Tab-separated table of C-alpha atoms in Angstrom:
chain	number	residue	atom	x	y	z
A	1	UNK	CA	-31.170	-14.659	72.703
A	2	UNK	CA	-30.814	-12.334	69.713
A	3	UNK	CA	-27.473	-10.479	69.527
A	4	UNK	CA	-27.863	-6.697	69.494
A	5	UNK	CA	-26.426	-6.309	65.981
A	6	UNK	CA	-29.109	-8.667	64.595
A	7	UNK	CA	-32.138	-7.316	66.476
A	8	UNK	CA	-33.316	-4.881	63.804
A	9	UNK	CA	-33.097	-7.496	61.048
A	10	UNK	CA	-34.763	-10.085	63.285
A	11	UNK	CA	-37.681	-7.731	64.017
A	12	UNK	CA	-38.201	-6.887	60.343
A	13	UNK	CA	-38.207	-10.565	59.369
A	14	UNK	CA	-40.540	-11.435	62.244
A	15	UNK	CA	-43.088	-8.762	61.331
A	16	UNK	CA	-43.019	-9.550	57.611
A	17	UNK	CA	-43.292	-13.323	57.908
A	18	UNK	CA	-45.932	-13.133	60.663
A	19	UNK	CA	-48.086	-10.943	58.419
A	20	UNK	CA	-47.516	-13.225	55.409
A	21	UNK	CA	-48.500	-16.211	57.533
A	22	UNK	CA	-46.957	-19.067	55.500
A	23	UNK	CA	-45.991	-22.442	56.920
A	24	UNK	CA	-42.815	-22.329	54.841
A	25	UNK	CA	-40.931	-19.693	52.872
A	26	UNK	CA	-38.510	-19.955	50.006
A	27	UNK	CA	-35.592	-17.555	50.347
A	28	UNK	CA	-33.613	-16.641	47.244
A	29	UNK	CA	-30.073	-15.248	47.348
A	30	UNK	CA	-29.257	-13.418	44.101
A	31	UNK	CA	-25.606	-12.739	43.275
A	32	UNK	CA	-25.256	-9.242	41.795
A	33	UNK	CA	-21.495	-9.551	41.311
A	34	UNK	CA	-21.948	-12.701	39.201
A	35	UNK	CA	-24.623	-10.869	37.228
A	36	UNK	CA	-22.170	-8.033	36.482
A	37	UNK	CA	-19.506	-10.509	35.326
A	38	UNK	CA	-21.948	-12.161	32.938
A	39	UNK	CA	-23.045	-8.807	31.499
A	40	UNK	CA	-19.473	-8.077	30.388
A	41	UNK	CA	-19.034	-11.452	28.739
A	42	UNK	CA	-18.000	-13.604	31.662
A	43	UNK	CA	-18.842	-17.292	31.814
A	44	UNK	CA	-22.329	-18.342	32.805
A	45	UNK	CA	-22.630	-19.179	36.470
A	46	UNK	CA	-25.504	-19.692	38.910
A	47	UNK	CA	-26.957	-16.364	39.997
A	48	UNK	CA	-29.677	-17.577	42.338
A	49	UNK	CA	-29.557	-20.046	45.209
A	50	UNK	CA	-32.732	-21.075	47.002
A	51	UNK	CA	-33.593	-22.641	50.334
A	52	UNK	CA	-36.851	-23.318	52.174
A	53	UNK	CA	-37.328	-22.200	55.788
A	54	UNK	CA	-40.053	-22.173	58.401
A	55	UNK	CA	-40.498	-18.860	60.200
A	56	UNK	CA	-38.717	-20.293	63.225
A	57	UNK	CA	-35.744	-21.413	61.118
A	58	UNK	CA	-35.617	-18.057	59.354
A	59	UNK	CA	-35.538	-16.214	62.701
A	60	UNK	CA	-32.671	-18.331	64.013
A	61	UNK	CA	-29.675	-16.009	64.632
A	62	UNK	CA	-27.464	-18.409	62.668
A	63	UNK	CA	-29.730	-18.081	59.614
A	64	UNK	CA	-29.906	-14.301	59.954
A	65	UNK	CA	-26.125	-14.116	60.360
A	66	UNK	CA	-25.585	-16.203	57.235
A	67	UNK	CA	-28.008	-14.114	55.165
A	68	UNK	CA	-26.434	-10.898	56.468
A	69	UNK	CA	-23.001	-12.119	55.367
A	70	UNK	CA	-24.360	-13.006	51.898
A	71	UNK	CA	-26.030	-9.593	51.640
A	72	UNK	CA	-22.680	-7.940	52.425
A	73	UNK	CA	-21.180	-9.795	49.432
A	74	UNK	CA	-23.449	-7.832	47.045
A	75	UNK	CA	-26.205	-10.442	47.090
A	76	UNK	CA	-29.900	-9.602	47.291
A	77	UNK	CA	-32.077	-11.499	49.775
A	78	UNK	CA	-35.546	-12.312	48.483
A	79	UNK	CA	-38.574	-14.188	49.818
A	80	UNK	CA	-41.770	-15.822	48.570
A	81	UNK	CA	-44.162	-18.542	49.748
A	82	UNK	CA	-42.738	-22.052	49.373
A	83	UNK	CA	-43.787	-23.835	46.136
A	84	UNK	CA	-47.396	-25.004	46.014
A	85	UNK	CA	-50.721	-23.303	46.591
A	86	UNK	CA	-50.676	-20.034	48.521
A	87	UNK	CA	-53.057	-17.210	49.410
A	88	UNK	CA	-50.452	-14.471	48.824
A	89	UNK	CA	-50.245	-12.175	45.798
A	90	UNK	CA	-47.315	-9.786	45.293
A	91	UNK	CA	-47.787	-6.290	43.845
A	92	UNK	CA	-44.426	-4.736	43.051
A	93	UNK	CA	-42.972	-1.261	42.600
A	94	UNK	CA	-45.804	0.938	43.853
A	95	UNK	CA	-45.694	4.363	45.562
A	96	UNK	CA	-46.881	4.723	49.147
A	97	UNK	CA	-50.088	6.441	48.000
A	98	UNK	CA	-51.030	3.273	46.106
A	99	UNK	CA	-51.130	1.277	49.351
A	100	UNK	CA	-53.982	3.473	50.554
A	101	UNK	CA	-55.665	3.329	47.167
A	102	UNK	CA	-55.578	-0.473	47.165
A	103	UNK	CA	-57.125	-0.531	50.635
A	104	UNK	CA	-59.837	1.956	49.621
A	105	UNK	CA	-60.742	-0.382	46.757
A	106	UNK	CA	-61.072	-3.412	49.007
A	107	UNK	CA	-57.523	-4.720	48.567
A	108	UNK	CA	-55.740	-4.189	51.909
A	109	UNK	CA	-52.066	-5.106	52.149
A	110	UNK	CA	-51.266	-7.918	54.552
A	111	UNK	CA	-47.799	-6.415	54.613
A	112	UNK	CA	-46.028	-3.662	52.703
A	113	UNK	CA	-42.252	-3.433	52.365
A	114	UNK	CA	-40.361	-0.234	51.539
A	115	UNK	CA	-37.680	-1.499	49.141
A	116	UNK	CA	-36.060	1.876	48.449
A	117	UNK	CA	-37.034	5.497	49.027
A	118	UNK	CA	-40.578	5.959	47.739
A	119	UNK	CA	-40.880	2.433	46.358
A	120	UNK	CA	-42.908	-0.358	47.946
A	121	UNK	CA	-43.937	-3.978	47.504
A	122	UNK	CA	-47.271	-5.199	48.851
A	123	UNK	CA	-48.373	-8.721	49.675
A	124	UNK	CA	-52.154	-9.195	49.389
A	125	UNK	CA	-53.874	-12.129	51.092
A	126	UNK	CA	-56.717	-14.010	49.353
A	127	UNK	CA	-59.537	-15.869	51.119
A	128	UNK	CA	-57.932	-19.250	50.380
A	129	UNK	CA	-54.787	-20.730	48.805
A	130	UNK	CA	-54.843	-20.906	44.998
A	131	UNK	CA	-52.437	-22.163	42.347
A	132	UNK	CA	-49.377	-20.202	41.273
A	133	UNK	CA	-51.002	-19.724	37.865
A	134	UNK	CA	-54.071	-18.009	39.357
A	135	UNK	CA	-51.905	-15.840	41.636
A	136	UNK	CA	-49.760	-14.754	38.680
A	137	UNK	CA	-52.864	-13.811	36.697
A	138	UNK	CA	-54.240	-11.771	39.609
A	139	UNK	CA	-50.846	-10.040	39.878
A	140	UNK	CA	-51.016	-9.167	36.164
A	141	UNK	CA	-54.482	-7.668	36.439
A	142	UNK	CA	-53.745	-5.638	39.570
A	143	UNK	CA	-50.473	-4.400	38.060
A	144	UNK	CA	-52.261	-3.288	34.883
A	145	UNK	CA	-55.011	-1.577	36.863
A	146	UNK	CA	-52.647	0.261	39.212
A	147	UNK	CA	-49.732	0.711	36.785
A	148	UNK	CA	-47.239	-1.152	38.936
A	149	UNK	CA	-44.305	-3.177	37.607
A	150	UNK	CA	-45.823	-5.578	35.029
A	151	UNK	CA	-42.345	-6.996	34.422
A	152	UNK	CA	-42.184	-8.132	38.026
A	153	UNK	CA	-45.287	-10.289	37.912
A	154	UNK	CA	-45.357	-14.027	37.465
A	155	UNK	CA	-45.634	-17.187	39.423
A	156	UNK	CA	-41.900	-17.270	40.154
A	157	UNK	CA	-41.407	-13.694	41.310
A	158	UNK	CA	-39.866	-12.931	44.680
A	159	UNK	CA	-40.372	-9.977	46.982
A	160	UNK	CA	-37.628	-8.478	49.121
A	161	UNK	CA	-37.002	-9.800	52.598
A	162	UNK	CA	-37.089	-6.890	55.038
A	163	UNK	CA	-33.965	-6.226	57.082
A	164	UNK	CA	-31.483	-6.564	54.201
A	165	UNK	CA	-30.016	-4.028	51.782
A	166	UNK	CA	-31.164	-3.522	48.209
A	167	UNK	CA	-28.159	-4.357	46.006
A	168	UNK	CA	-29.510	-3.148	42.660
A	169	UNK	CA	-27.054	-0.994	40.676
A	170	UNK	CA	-29.782	1.657	40.430
A	171	UNK	CA	-29.506	2.071	44.221
A	172	UNK	CA	-25.802	2.739	44.897
A	173	UNK	CA	-26.593	3.774	48.462
A	174	UNK	CA	-27.945	0.235	49.082
A	175	UNK	CA	-30.986	1.183	51.194
A	176	UNK	CA	-32.423	-1.315	53.662
A	177	UNK	CA	-35.723	-2.962	52.792
A	178	UNK	CA	-37.932	-2.431	55.819
A	179	UNK	CA	-41.457	-3.223	56.941
A	180	UNK	CA	-43.829	-0.319	56.343
A	181	UNK	CA	-46.976	-2.110	57.539
A	182	UNK	CA	-47.750	-5.636	58.711
A	183	UNK	CA	-51.411	-5.992	59.657
A	184	UNK	CA	-51.788	-9.492	58.207
A	185	UNK	CA	-55.308	-8.499	57.108
A	186	UNK	CA	-56.743	-10.397	54.142
A	187	UNK	CA	-59.019	-9.250	51.330
A	188	UNK	CA	-62.745	-9.451	52.111
A	189	UNK	CA	-63.939	-12.984	51.351
A	190	UNK	CA	-66.611	-11.946	48.810
A	191	UNK	CA	-64.224	-9.624	46.950
A	192	UNK	CA	-61.509	-12.273	46.976
A	193	UNK	CA	-63.854	-14.998	45.697
A	194	UNK	CA	-65.018	-12.745	42.859
A	195	UNK	CA	-61.423	-11.933	41.961
A	196	UNK	CA	-60.405	-15.589	41.898
A	197	UNK	CA	-63.461	-16.767	39.948
A	198	UNK	CA	-63.073	-14.035	37.304
A	199	UNK	CA	-59.398	-14.885	36.969
A	200	UNK	CA	-60.085	-18.600	36.570
A	201	UNK	CA	-62.640	-17.938	33.808
A	202	UNK	CA	-60.217	-15.659	31.960
A	203	UNK	CA	-57.435	-18.229	32.213
A	204	UNK	CA	-59.703	-20.983	30.911
A	205	UNK	CA	-60.721	-18.860	27.926
A	206	UNK	CA	-57.102	-18.050	27.117
A	207	UNK	CA	-56.073	-21.697	27.465
A	208	UNK	CA	-58.770	-22.669	24.958
A	209	UNK	CA	-57.464	-19.977	22.603
A	210	UNK	CA	-53.892	-21.274	22.915
A	211	UNK	CA	-55.094	-24.854	22.421
A	212	UNK	CA	-56.969	-23.838	19.259
A	213	UNK	CA	-53.980	-21.967	17.826
A	214	UNK	CA	-51.714	-24.961	18.472
A	215	UNK	CA	-54.180	-27.401	16.892
A	216	UNK	CA	-54.451	-25.231	13.759
A	217	UNK	CA	-50.687	-24.673	13.424
A	218	UNK	CA	-49.158	-26.241	10.302
A	219	UNK	CA	-46.894	-29.256	10.132
A	220	UNK	CA	-43.172	-28.672	10.628
A	221	UNK	CA	-41.418	-29.496	7.360
A	222	UNK	CA	-37.835	-29.644	8.631
A	223	UNK	CA	-35.783	-28.893	11.732
A	224	UNK	CA	-33.612	-26.147	10.304
A	225	UNK	CA	-33.305	-23.262	12.803
A	226	UNK	CA	-34.964	-20.747	10.448
A	227	UNK	CA	-37.957	-23.053	9.970
A	228	UNK	CA	-38.393	-23.698	13.704
A	229	UNK	CA	-37.920	-20.022	14.603
A	230	UNK	CA	-40.581	-18.972	12.093
A	231	UNK	CA	-42.975	-21.658	13.383
A	232	UNK	CA	-42.528	-20.571	17.020
A	233	UNK	CA	-42.839	-16.880	16.161
A	234	UNK	CA	-45.961	-17.405	14.038
A	235	UNK	CA	-47.745	-19.393	16.744
A	236	UNK	CA	-46.703	-17.050	19.560
A	237	UNK	CA	-47.694	-13.964	17.541
A	238	UNK	CA	-51.134	-15.360	16.684
A	239	UNK	CA	-51.852	-16.149	20.334
A	240	UNK	CA	-50.625	-12.712	21.451
A	241	UNK	CA	-52.869	-11.059	18.870
A	242	UNK	CA	-55.914	-13.107	19.933
A	243	UNK	CA	-55.400	-12.061	23.580
A	244	UNK	CA	-54.664	-8.398	22.701
A	245	UNK	CA	-51.198	-8.755	24.216
A	246	UNK	CA	-52.714	-9.273	27.682
A	247	UNK	CA	-52.230	-12.973	28.254
A	248	UNK	CA	-52.532	-14.064	31.862
A	249	UNK	CA	-50.953	-17.423	31.055
A	250	UNK	CA	-47.311	-17.316	32.124
A	251	UNK	CA	-44.669	-17.253	29.406
A	252	UNK	CA	-43.216	-20.445	30.881
A	253	UNK	CA	-46.578	-22.195	30.358
A	254	UNK	CA	-46.793	-20.851	26.803
A	255	UNK	CA	-43.259	-22.122	26.108
A	256	UNK	CA	-44.185	-25.529	27.487
A	257	UNK	CA	-47.303	-25.720	25.296
A	258	UNK	CA	-45.399	-24.681	22.158
A	259	UNK	CA	-42.537	-27.053	22.976
A	260	UNK	CA	-45.016	-29.919	23.397
A	261	UNK	CA	-46.631	-29.049	20.058
A	262	UNK	CA	-43.197	-29.181	18.396
A	263	UNK	CA	-42.492	-32.569	19.988
A	264	UNK	CA	-45.907	-33.805	18.780
A	265	UNK	CA	-44.849	-32.833	15.257
A	266	UNK	CA	-41.651	-34.863	15.430
A	267	UNK	CA	-39.018	-32.295	16.417
A	268	UNK	CA	-36.235	-33.705	18.606
A	269	UNK	CA	-35.722	-32.499	22.162
A	270	UNK	CA	-32.413	-30.705	21.498
A	271	UNK	CA	-33.849	-28.716	18.583
A	272	UNK	CA	-36.825	-27.705	20.734
A	273	UNK	CA	-34.509	-26.465	23.508
A	274	UNK	CA	-32.437	-24.469	21.018
A	275	UNK	CA	-35.595	-22.924	19.537
A	276	UNK	CA	-36.747	-21.805	22.990
A	277	UNK	CA	-33.348	-20.296	23.745
A	278	UNK	CA	-33.507	-18.208	20.559
A	279	UNK	CA	-37.157	-17.153	20.720
A	280	UNK	CA	-38.672	-17.179	24.218
A	281	UNK	CA	-39.427	-13.498	24.984
A	282	UNK	CA	-37.292	-11.629	27.510
A	283	UNK	CA	-35.594	-14.877	28.493
A	284	UNK	CA	-32.466	-13.406	30.091
A	285	UNK	CA	-34.517	-11.212	32.416
A	286	UNK	CA	-37.087	-13.902	33.187
A	287	UNK	CA	-34.542	-16.624	33.917
A	288	UNK	CA	-31.314	-14.829	34.859
A	289	UNK	CA	-28.307	-17.090	35.040
A	290	UNK	CA	-30.123	-20.266	34.060
A	291	UNK	CA	-31.628	-19.631	30.636
A	292	UNK	CA	-30.185	-22.771	29.034
A	293	UNK	CA	-31.162	-24.907	31.997
A	294	UNK	CA	-34.706	-23.542	31.696
A	295	UNK	CA	-34.835	-24.366	27.969
A	296	UNK	CA	-33.462	-27.862	28.528
A	297	UNK	CA	-35.875	-28.631	31.363
A	298	UNK	CA	-38.869	-27.237	29.471
A	299	UNK	CA	-38.109	-29.253	26.336
A	300	UNK	CA	-37.553	-32.427	28.371
A	301	UNK	CA	-40.869	-31.949	30.209
A	302	UNK	CA	-42.536	-31.355	26.840
A	303	UNK	CA	-41.058	-34.592	25.495
A	304	UNK	CA	-42.305	-36.487	28.553
A	305	UNK	CA	-45.822	-35.117	28.156
A	306	UNK	CA	-45.830	-35.705	24.382
A	307	UNK	CA	-44.836	-39.346	24.890
A	308	UNK	CA	-47.371	-39.749	27.705
A	309	UNK	CA	-50.176	-38.528	25.411
A	310	UNK	CA	-49.102	-41.034	22.768
A	311	UNK	CA	-49.435	-43.727	25.446
A	312	UNK	CA	-52.968	-42.584	26.311
A	313	UNK	CA	-52.020	-41.097	29.691
A	314	UNK	CA	-54.181	-38.227	30.990
A	315	UNK	CA	-52.472	-35.085	32.310
A	316	UNK	CA	-53.567	-35.571	35.931
A	317	UNK	CA	-52.085	-39.077	35.869
A	318	UNK	CA	-48.966	-37.774	34.135
A	319	UNK	CA	-48.386	-35.255	36.934
A	320	UNK	CA	-48.386	-38.019	39.552
A	321	UNK	CA	-45.865	-40.174	37.671
A	322	UNK	CA	-42.438	-40.515	39.268
A	323	UNK	CA	-39.289	-39.092	37.711
A	324	UNK	CA	-37.856	-42.559	36.982
A	325	UNK	CA	-41.123	-43.697	35.443
A	326	UNK	CA	-41.184	-40.722	33.084
A	327	UNK	CA	-37.510	-41.227	32.171
A	328	UNK	CA	-38.101	-44.911	31.362
A	329	UNK	CA	-41.125	-44.008	29.221
A	330	UNK	CA	-39.101	-41.458	27.244
A	331	UNK	CA	-36.154	-43.826	26.778
A	332	UNK	CA	-38.474	-46.508	25.425
A	333	UNK	CA	-40.017	-44.025	22.984
A	334	UNK	CA	-36.582	-42.843	21.816
A	335	UNK	CA	-35.414	-46.422	21.317
A	336	UNK	CA	-38.547	-47.163	19.315
A	337	UNK	CA	-37.990	-44.112	17.090
A	338	UNK	CA	-34.334	-45.029	16.530
A	339	UNK	CA	-35.338	-48.562	15.581
A	340	UNK	CA	-37.961	-47.267	13.165
A	341	UNK	CA	-35.418	-44.853	11.661
A	342	UNK	CA	-32.928	-47.728	11.238
A	343	UNK	CA	-35.538	-49.820	9.458
A	344	UNK	CA	-36.404	-46.952	7.120
A	345	UNK	CA	-32.704	-46.291	6.450
A	346	UNK	CA	-32.130	-49.983	5.827
A	347	UNK	CA	-35.039	-50.088	3.403
A	348	UNK	CA	-33.777	-47.003	1.630
A	349	UNK	CA	-30.290	-48.489	1.386
A	350	UNK	CA	-31.753	-51.785	0.171
A	351	UNK	CA	-33.730	-49.915	-2.481
A	352	UNK	CA	-30.622	-48.065	-3.623
A	353	UNK	CA	-28.676	-51.336	-3.860
A	354	UNK	CA	-31.446	-52.915	-5.923
A	355	UNK	CA	-31.505	-49.897	-8.235
A	356	UNK	CA	-27.726	-50.148	-8.657
A	357	UNK	CA	-27.969	-53.885	-9.354
A	358	UNK	CA	-30.723	-53.329	-11.925
A	359	UNK	CA	-28.665	-50.598	-13.587
A	360	UNK	CA	-25.629	-52.890	-13.757
A	361	UNK	CA	-27.762	-55.733	-15.170
A	362	UNK	CA	-29.200	-53.471	-17.847
A	363	UNK	CA	-25.724	-52.235	-18.735
A	364	UNK	CA	-24.486	-55.827	-19.155
A	365	UNK	CA	-27.470	-56.641	-21.304
A	366	UNK	CA	-26.738	-53.648	-23.524
A	367	UNK	CA	-23.112	-54.716	-23.835
A	368	UNK	CA	-24.099	-58.282	-24.777
A	369	UNK	CA	-26.294	-56.955	-27.611
């Protein structure tokens, strides 16, 4: 039994999630008050909490009550398909007229959510589930074509969950996000297949371009911040130029590739993380509240993959390795590098001692003459 005060929210969630049709959803709760504190120099604190729900769990009055209470604390309530392959693509910040235009061009909205007066988000449904990378690329292309919010594309982007208020500062009246349409209709199979295949070819071409630019990048002569910043910027700029500033590879994937290239050239994991934190474009907006965590995780993953390559491990096999197995592999590589560094230092010290001894011997010989 749904209490009367929750019925409207329950109905909005039911219509939206039924139209989206996922087995599981990831709900994000974004803390606007914490964001405001950080903007005025407050300490860094988690801005986003995430939890996975089935539709049934999400429609439970206890879940709705909890999310309503969080929303009342100036927290936004967001939703997206749970991690993994999905057939849903989000198009953000479009006017109502664009919903009809999308449909006229063979891109019907499975569901459209009015997020504030005159502004909408649309979820489009492909013919089959595809990777987050492909979905993000399709989002980019649709957003460019229809002039929607390019900054709100990407594999990690959430849409609003209908039935909760929009807590953005730009909306002081805090309007409710509500379902505008919820047909659940997918894109025509032939159109969807063409869209996916074109996207996959474009991604492959851009990956080859990035791979070429990395392979032709110069050696890294030292790990001073200025040197590493210039190396990152030069590589990133060359790739951006080659793709005319329209890369469909996510910035997170580009960061990972550059971080791996730095590790391959002998840069330590901490220096790589610091370089990402200084240079990764639009980092605060892309990873609000966890920028340093993102940089640390990306550099650690890059170190793991760099070490795996040195051990002759293919990427598909690397992806199936357990966390403990990767950690042990990295620790062994670090220990080996430290041992090699100790040997080199010992040899250098030994050489200096021998030079000093020879100098003293020559001095004694001079004195004896």
